[in-house]
Short mmCIF file of N, CA and C in Angstrom, two decimals:
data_model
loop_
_atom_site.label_atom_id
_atom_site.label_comp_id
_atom_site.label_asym_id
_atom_site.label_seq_id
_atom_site.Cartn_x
_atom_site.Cartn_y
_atom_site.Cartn_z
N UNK U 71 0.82 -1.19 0.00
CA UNK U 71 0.00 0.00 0.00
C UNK U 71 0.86 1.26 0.00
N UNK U 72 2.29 1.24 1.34
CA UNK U 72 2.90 2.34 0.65
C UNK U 72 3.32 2.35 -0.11
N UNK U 73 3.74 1.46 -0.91
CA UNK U 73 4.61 1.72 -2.19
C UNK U 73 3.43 2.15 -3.42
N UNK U 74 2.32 2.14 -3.50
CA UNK U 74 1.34 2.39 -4.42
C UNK U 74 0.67 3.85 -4.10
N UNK U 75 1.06 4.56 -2.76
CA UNK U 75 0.64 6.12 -2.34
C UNK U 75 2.08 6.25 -2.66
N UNK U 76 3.25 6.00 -2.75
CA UNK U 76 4.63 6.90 -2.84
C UNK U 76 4.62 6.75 -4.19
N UNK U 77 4.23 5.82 -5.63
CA UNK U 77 4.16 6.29 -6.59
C UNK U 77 2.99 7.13 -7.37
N UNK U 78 1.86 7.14 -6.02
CA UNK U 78 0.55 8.14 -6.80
C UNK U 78 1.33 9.66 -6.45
N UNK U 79 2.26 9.89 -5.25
CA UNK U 79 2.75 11.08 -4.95
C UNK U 79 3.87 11.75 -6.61
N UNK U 80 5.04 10.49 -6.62
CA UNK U 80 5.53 11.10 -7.33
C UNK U 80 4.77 10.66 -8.72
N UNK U 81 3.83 10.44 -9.20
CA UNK U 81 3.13 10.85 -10.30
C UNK U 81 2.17 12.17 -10.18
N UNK U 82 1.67 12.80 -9.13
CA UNK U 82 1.10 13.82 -8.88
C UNK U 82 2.33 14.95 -9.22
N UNK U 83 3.60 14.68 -8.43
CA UNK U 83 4.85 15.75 -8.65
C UNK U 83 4.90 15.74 -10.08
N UNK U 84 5.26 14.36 -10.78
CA UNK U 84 6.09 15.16 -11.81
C UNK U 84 4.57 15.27 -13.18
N UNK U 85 3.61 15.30 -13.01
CA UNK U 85 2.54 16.15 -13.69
C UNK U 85 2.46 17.47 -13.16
N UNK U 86 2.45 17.75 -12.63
CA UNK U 86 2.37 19.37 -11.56
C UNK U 86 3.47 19.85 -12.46
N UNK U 87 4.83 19.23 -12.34
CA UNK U 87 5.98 20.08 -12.83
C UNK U 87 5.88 20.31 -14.33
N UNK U 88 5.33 18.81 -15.22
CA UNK U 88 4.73 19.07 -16.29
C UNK U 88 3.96 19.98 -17.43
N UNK U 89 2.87 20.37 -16.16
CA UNK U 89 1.96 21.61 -16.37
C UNK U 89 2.42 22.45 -16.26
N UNK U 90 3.04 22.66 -15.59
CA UNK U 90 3.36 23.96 -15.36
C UNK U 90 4.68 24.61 -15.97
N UNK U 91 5.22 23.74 -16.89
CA UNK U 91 6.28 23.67 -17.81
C UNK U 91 5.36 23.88 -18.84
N UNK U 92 4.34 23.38 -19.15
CA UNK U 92 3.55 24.16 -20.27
C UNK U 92 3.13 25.04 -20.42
N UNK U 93 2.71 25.81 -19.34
CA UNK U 93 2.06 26.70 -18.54
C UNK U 93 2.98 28.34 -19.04
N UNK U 94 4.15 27.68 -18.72
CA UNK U 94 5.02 28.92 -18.60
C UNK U 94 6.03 29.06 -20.28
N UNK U 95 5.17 29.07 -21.06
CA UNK U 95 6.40 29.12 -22.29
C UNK U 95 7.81 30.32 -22.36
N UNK U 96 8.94 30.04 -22.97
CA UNK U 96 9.71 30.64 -23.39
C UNK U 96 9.30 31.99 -23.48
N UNK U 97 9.73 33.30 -22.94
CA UNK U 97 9.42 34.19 -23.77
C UNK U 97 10.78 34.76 -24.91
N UNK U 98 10.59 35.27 -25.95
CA UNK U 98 11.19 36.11 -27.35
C UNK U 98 11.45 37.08 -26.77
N UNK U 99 12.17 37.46 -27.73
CA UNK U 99 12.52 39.12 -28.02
C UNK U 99 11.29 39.63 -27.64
N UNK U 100 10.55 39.70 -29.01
CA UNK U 100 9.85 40.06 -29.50
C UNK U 100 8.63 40.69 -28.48
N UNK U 101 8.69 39.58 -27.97
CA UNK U 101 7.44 39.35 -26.62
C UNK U 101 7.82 40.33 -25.69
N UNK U 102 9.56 40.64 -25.28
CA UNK U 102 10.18 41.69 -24.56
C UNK U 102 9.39 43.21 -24.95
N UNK U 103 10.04 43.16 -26.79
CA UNK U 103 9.55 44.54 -26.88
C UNK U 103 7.88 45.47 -26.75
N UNK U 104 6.58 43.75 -27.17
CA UNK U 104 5.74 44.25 -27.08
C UNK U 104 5.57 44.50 -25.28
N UNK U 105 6.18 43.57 -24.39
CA UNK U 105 5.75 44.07 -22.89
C UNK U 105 6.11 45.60 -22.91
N UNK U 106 7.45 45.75 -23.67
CA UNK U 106 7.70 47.09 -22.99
C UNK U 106 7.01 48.43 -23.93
N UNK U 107 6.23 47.81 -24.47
CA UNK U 107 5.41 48.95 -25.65
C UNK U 107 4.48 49.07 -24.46
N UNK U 108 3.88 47.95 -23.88
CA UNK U 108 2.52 48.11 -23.42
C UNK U 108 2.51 49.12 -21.66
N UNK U 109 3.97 48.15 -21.20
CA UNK U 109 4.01 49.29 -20.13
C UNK U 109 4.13 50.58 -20.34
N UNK U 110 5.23 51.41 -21.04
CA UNK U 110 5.55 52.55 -22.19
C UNK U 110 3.94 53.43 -21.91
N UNK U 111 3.21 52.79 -22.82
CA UNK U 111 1.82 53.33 -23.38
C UNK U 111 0.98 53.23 -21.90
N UNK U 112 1.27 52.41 -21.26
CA UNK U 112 0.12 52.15 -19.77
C UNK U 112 0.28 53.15 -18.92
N UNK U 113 1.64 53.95 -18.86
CA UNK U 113 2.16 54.96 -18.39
C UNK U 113 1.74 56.50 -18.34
N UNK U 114 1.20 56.31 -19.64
CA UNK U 114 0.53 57.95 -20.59
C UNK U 114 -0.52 58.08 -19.79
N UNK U 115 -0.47 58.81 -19.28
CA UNK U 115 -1.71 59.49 -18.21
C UNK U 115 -2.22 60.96 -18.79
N UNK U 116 -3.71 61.16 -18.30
CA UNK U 116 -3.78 62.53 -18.95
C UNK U 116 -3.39 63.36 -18.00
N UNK U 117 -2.96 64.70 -19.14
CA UNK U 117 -2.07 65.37 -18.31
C UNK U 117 -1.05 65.70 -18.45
N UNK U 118 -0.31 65.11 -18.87
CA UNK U 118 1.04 64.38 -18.94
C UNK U 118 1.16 65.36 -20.58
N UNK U 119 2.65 65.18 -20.99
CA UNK U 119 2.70 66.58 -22.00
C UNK U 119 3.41 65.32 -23.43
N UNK U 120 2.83 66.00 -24.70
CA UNK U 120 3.63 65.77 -25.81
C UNK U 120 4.82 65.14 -25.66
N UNK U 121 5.54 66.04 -25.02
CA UNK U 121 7.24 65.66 -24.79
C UNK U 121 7.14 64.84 -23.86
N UNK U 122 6.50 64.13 -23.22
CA UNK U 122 6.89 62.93 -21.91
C UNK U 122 6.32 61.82 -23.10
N UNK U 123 5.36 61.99 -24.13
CA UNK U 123 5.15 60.57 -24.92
C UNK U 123 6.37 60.23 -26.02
N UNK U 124 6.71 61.86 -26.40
CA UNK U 124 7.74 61.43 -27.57
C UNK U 124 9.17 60.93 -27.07
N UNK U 125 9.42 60.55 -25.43
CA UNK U 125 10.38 59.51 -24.76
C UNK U 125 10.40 58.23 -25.56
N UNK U 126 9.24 57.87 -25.88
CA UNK U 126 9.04 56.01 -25.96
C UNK U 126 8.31 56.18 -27.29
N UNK U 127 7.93 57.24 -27.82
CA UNK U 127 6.95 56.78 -29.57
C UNK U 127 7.09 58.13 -30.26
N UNK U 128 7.42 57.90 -31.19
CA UNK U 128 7.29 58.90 -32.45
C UNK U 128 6.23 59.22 -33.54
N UNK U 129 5.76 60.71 -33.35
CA UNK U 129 4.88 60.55 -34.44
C UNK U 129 4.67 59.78 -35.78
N UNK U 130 3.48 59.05 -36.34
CA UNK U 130 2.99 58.23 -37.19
C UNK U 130 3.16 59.22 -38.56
N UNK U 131 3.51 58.53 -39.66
CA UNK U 131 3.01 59.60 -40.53
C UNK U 131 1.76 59.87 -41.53
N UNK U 132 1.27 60.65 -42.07
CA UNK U 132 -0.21 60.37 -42.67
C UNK U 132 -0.21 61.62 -42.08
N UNK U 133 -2.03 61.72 -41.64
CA UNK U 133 -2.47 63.13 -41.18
C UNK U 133 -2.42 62.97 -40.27
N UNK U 134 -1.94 63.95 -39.19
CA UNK U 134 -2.40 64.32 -37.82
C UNK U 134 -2.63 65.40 -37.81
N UNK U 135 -3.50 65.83 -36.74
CA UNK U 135 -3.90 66.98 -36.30
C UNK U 135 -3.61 67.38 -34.95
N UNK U 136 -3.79 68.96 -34.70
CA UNK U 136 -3.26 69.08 -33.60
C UNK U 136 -3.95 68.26 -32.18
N UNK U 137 -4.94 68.63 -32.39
CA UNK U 137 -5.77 67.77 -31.00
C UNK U 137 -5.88 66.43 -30.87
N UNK U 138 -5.76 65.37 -32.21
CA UNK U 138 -5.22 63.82 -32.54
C UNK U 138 -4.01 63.46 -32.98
N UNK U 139 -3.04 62.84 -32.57
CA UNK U 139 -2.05 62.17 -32.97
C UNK U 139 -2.01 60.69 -33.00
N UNK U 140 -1.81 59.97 -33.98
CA UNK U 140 -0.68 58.83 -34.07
C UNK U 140 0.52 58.61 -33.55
N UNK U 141 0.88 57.69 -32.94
CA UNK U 141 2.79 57.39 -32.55
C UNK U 141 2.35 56.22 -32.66
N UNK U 142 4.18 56.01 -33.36
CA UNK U 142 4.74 54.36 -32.81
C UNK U 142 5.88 54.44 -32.12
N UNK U 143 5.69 52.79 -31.49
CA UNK U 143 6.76 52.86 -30.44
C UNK U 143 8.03 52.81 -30.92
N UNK U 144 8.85 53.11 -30.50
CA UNK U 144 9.70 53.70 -30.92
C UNK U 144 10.61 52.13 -31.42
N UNK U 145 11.01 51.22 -30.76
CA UNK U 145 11.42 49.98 -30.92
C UNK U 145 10.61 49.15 -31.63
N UNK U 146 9.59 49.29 -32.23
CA UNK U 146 8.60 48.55 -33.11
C UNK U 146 7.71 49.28 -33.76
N UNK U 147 7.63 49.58 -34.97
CA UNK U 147 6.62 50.53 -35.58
C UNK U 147 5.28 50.16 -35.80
N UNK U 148 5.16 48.71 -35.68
CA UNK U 148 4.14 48.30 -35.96
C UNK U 148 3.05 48.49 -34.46
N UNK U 149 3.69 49.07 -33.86
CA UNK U 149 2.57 49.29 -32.05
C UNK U 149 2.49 50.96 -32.25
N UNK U 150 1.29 50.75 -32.61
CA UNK U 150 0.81 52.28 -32.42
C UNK U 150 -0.31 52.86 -31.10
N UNK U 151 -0.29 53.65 -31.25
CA UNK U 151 -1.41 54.38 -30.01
C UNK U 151 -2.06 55.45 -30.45
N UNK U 152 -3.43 56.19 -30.39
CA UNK U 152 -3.75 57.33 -30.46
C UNK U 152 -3.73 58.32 -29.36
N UNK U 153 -3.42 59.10 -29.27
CA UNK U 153 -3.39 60.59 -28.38
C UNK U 153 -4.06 61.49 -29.20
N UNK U 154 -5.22 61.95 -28.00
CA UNK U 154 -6.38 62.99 -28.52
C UNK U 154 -5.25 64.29 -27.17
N UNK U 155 -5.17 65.30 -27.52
CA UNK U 155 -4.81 66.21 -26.82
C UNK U 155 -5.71 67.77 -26.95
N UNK U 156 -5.31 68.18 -25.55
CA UNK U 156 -6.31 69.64 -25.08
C UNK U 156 -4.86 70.47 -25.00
N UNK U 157 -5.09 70.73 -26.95
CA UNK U 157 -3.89 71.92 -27.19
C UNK U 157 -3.60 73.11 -26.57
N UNK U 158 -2.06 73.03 -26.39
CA UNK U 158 -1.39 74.13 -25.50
C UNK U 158 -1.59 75.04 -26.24
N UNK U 159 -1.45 75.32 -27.88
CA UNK U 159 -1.07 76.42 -28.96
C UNK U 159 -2.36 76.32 -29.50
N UNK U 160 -3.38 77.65 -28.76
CA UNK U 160 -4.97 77.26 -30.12
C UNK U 160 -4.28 77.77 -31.64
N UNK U 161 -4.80 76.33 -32.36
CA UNK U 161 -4.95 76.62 -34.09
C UNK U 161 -3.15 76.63 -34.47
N UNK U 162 -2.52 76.07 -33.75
CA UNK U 162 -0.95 76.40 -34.49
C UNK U 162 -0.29 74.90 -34.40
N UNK U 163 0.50 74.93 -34.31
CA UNK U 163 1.55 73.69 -34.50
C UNK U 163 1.68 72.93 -33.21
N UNK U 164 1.97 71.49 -33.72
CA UNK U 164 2.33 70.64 -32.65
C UNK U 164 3.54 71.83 -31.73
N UNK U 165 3.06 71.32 -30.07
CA UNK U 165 3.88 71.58 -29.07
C UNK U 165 4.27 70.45 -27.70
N UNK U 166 5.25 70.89 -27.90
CA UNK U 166 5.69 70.09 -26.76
C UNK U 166 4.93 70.21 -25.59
N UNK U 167 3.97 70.67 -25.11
CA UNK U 167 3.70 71.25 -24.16
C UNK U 167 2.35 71.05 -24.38
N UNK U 168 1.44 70.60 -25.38
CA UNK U 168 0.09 69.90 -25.51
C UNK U 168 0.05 69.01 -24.59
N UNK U 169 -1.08 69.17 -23.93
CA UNK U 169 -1.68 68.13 -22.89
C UNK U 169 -2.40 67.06 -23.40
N UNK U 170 -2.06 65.88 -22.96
CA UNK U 170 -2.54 64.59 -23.01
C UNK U 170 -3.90 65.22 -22.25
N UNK U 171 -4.77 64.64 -23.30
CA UNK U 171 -6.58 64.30 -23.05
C UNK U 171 -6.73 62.56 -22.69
N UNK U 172 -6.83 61.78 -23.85
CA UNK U 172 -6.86 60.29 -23.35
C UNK U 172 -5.91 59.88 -24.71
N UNK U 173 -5.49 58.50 -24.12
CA UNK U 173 -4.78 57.61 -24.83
C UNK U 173 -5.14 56.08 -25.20
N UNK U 174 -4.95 55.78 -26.69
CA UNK U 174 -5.96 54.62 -26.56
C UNK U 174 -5.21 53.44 -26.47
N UNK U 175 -5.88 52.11 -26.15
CA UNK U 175 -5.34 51.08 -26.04
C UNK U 175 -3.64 50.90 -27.23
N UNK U 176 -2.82 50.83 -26.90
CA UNK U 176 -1.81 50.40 -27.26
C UNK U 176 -2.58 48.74 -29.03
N UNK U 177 -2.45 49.04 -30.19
CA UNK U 177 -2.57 48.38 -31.39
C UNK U 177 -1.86 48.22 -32.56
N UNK U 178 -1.82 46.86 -33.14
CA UNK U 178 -0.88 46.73 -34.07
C UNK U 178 -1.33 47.20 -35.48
N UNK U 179 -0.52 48.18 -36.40
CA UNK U 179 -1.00 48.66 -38.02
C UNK U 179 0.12 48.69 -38.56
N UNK U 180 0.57 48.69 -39.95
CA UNK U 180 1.84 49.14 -40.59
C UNK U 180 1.69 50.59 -40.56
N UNK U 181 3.11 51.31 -40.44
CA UNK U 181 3.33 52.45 -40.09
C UNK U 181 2.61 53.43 -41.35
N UNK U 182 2.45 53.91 -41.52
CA UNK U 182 2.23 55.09 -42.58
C UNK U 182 3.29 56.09 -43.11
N UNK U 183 3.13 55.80 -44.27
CA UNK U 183 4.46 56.63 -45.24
C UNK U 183 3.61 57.59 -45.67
N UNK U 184 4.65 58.80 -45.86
CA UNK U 184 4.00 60.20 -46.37
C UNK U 184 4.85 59.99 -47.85
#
């Protein structure tokens, strides 16, 4: 009898270790850069100015406007974000100093060429 509970134990162990070896895959590069896109972007609070987003993402190209922007992250172009901003400069040019309104979920697009 013990010998038939000491091999239900170590068959319980090494399935546990099993699972949970499946459980936990390898992470990539890749997988690095999107974590650090997503923290990056999780960060953007409103409030927060033009110049604290263009740290981690660069404007998209195509149209923007002053009160909407595009960026990608800066390490992957394909992770973009929108920023709606409550412009510092009425009616004039991007500023460093535009206030973050909201920021949207962190999403994948090919970049846009002008």
């Amino acid at each position: 009898m013990k010998s038939i509970t000491a091999a239900f134990i170590v068959f319980l162990t090494v399935g546990s270790i099993h699972m949970h070896a499946q459980q936990a895959p390898k992470q990539s590069a890749c997988c690095s850069i999107v974590e650090e896109a997503l923290v990056s972007a999780g960060n953007i609070k409103p409030g927060m100015t033009r110049a604290d987003i263009e740290k981690n993402f660069v404007m998209d190209g195509g149209l923007n406007f002053n009160a909407t922007s595009f960026y990608t992250y800066r390490e992957c172009p394909l992770i973009k974000i929108r920023v709606d901003f409550s412009t510092w400069t009425p009616g004039g040019e991007d500023s460093p100093k535009d206030i973050v309104k909201s920021v949207s979920e962190p999403y994948l697009q090919y970049p846009v060429r002008d």
